[in-house]
CSV table of C-alpha atoms in Angstrom, one decimal:
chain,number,residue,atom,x,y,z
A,1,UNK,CA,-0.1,-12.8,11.6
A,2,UNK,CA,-0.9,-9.2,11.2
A,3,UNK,CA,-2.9,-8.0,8.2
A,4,UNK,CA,0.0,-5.7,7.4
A,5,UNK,CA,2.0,-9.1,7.5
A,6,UNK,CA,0.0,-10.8,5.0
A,7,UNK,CA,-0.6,-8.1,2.7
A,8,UNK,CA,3.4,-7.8,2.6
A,9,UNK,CA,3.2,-12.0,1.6
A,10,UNK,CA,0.8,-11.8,-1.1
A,11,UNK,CA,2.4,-8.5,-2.9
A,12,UNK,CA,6.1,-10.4,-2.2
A,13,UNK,CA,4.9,-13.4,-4.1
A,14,UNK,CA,2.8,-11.4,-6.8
A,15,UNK,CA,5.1,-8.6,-7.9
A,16,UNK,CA,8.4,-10.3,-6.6
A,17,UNK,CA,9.7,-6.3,-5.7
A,18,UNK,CA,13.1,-4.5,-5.1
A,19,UNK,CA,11.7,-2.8,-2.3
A,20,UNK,CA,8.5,-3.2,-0.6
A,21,UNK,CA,6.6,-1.1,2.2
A,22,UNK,CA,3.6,-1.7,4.2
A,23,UNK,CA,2.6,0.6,7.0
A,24,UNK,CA,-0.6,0.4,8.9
A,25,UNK,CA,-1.5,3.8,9.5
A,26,UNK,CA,-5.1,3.3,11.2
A,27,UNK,CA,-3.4,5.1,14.4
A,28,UNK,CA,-3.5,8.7,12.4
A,29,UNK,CA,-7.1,8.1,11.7
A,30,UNK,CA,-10.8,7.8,14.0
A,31,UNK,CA,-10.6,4.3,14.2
A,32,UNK,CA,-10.7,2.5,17.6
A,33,UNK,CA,-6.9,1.3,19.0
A,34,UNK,CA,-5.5,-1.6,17.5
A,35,UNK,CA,-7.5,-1.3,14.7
A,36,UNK,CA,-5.7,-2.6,11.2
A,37,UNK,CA,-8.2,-0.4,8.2
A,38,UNK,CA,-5.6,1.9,6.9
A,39,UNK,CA,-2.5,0.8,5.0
A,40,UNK,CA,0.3,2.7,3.0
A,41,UNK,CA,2.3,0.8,0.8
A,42,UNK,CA,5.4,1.2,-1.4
A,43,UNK,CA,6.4,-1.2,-3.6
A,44,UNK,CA,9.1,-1.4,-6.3
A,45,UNK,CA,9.0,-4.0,-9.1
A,46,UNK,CA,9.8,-4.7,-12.7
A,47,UNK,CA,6.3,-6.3,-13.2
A,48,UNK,CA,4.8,-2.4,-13.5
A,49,UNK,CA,7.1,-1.9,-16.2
A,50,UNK,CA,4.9,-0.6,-19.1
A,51,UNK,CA,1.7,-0.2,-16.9
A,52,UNK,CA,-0.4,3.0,-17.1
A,53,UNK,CA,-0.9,4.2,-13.2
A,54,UNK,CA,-4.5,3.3,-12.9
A,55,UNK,CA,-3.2,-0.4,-14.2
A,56,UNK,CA,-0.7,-0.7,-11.8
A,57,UNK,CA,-3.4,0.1,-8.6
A,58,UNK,CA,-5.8,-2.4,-10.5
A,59,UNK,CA,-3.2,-5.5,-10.1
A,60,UNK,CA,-2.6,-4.5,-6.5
A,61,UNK,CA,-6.6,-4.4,-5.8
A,62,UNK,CA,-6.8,-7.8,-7.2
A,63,UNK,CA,-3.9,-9.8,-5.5
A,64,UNK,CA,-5.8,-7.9,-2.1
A,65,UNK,CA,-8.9,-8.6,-3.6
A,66,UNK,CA,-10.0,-10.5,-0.3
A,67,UNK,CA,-8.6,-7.7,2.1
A,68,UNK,CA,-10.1,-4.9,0.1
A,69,UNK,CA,-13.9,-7.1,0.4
A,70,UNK,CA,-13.2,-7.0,4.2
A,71,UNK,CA,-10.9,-5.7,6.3
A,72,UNK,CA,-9.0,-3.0,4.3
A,73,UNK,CA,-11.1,0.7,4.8
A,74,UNK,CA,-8.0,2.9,2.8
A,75,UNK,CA,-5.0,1.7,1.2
A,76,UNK,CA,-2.3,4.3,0.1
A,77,UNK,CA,-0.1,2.9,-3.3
A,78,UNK,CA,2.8,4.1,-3.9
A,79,UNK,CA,3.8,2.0,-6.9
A,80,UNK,CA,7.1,2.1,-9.2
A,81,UNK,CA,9.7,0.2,-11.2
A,82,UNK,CA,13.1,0.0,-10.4
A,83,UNK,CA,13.8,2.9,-13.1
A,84,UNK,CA,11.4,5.2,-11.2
A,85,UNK,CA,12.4,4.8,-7.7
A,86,UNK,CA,14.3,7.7,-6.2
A,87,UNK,CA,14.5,5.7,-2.9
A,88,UNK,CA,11.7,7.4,-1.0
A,89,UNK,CA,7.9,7.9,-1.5
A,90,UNK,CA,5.9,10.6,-0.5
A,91,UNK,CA,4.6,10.7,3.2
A,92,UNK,CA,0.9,10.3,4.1
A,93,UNK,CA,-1.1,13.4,5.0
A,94,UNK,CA,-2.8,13.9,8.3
A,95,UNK,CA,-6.2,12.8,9.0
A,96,UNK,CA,-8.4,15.5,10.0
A,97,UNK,CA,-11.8,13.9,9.6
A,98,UNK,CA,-13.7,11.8,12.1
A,99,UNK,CA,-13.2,14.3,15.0
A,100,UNK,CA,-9.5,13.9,14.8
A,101,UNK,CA,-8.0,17.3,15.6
């Protein structure tokens, strides 16, 4: 299973979303091929309702707590509730850094 694969679980069976989103986005970054460091995720679900932004990354950081200890180098959140979502999040910039040109 990929690590994108099992991030994707554990956020299913934690927030239980509308919508969910996880891209691996380690190929738009320095990082040797195949590698799985960089991740993007959108993920709609009524368990945000009433949680300040920074609370909302905090729940995320602990269901990955493992992934984010190892593996994970930079995860994107894009993070609403079902009242929020316009049906799209915003895209994820280009990495310059690393040599990358």
């Amino acid at each position: 299973m990929s690590l994108a694969q099992q991030i994707q679980e554990k956020l299913t069976a934690a927030f239980d979303p509308s919508h969910i989103e996880v891209q691996c986005e380690s190929h738009m970054h320095n990082v040797p091929e195949g590698s799985e460091m960089h991740f993007r995720v959108v993920l709609v679900s009524e368990v945000l309702n009433g949680l300040r932004k920074v609370q909302r990354h905090q729940k995320v950081y602990g269901v990955l707590a493992e992934e984010m200890a190892g593996p994970i180098h930079a995860l994107a959140l894009h993070l609403f509730t079902g009242e929020e979502w316009r049906g799209q999040a915003p895209d994820s910039p280009q990495c310059l850094g690393g040599g990358k040109e």
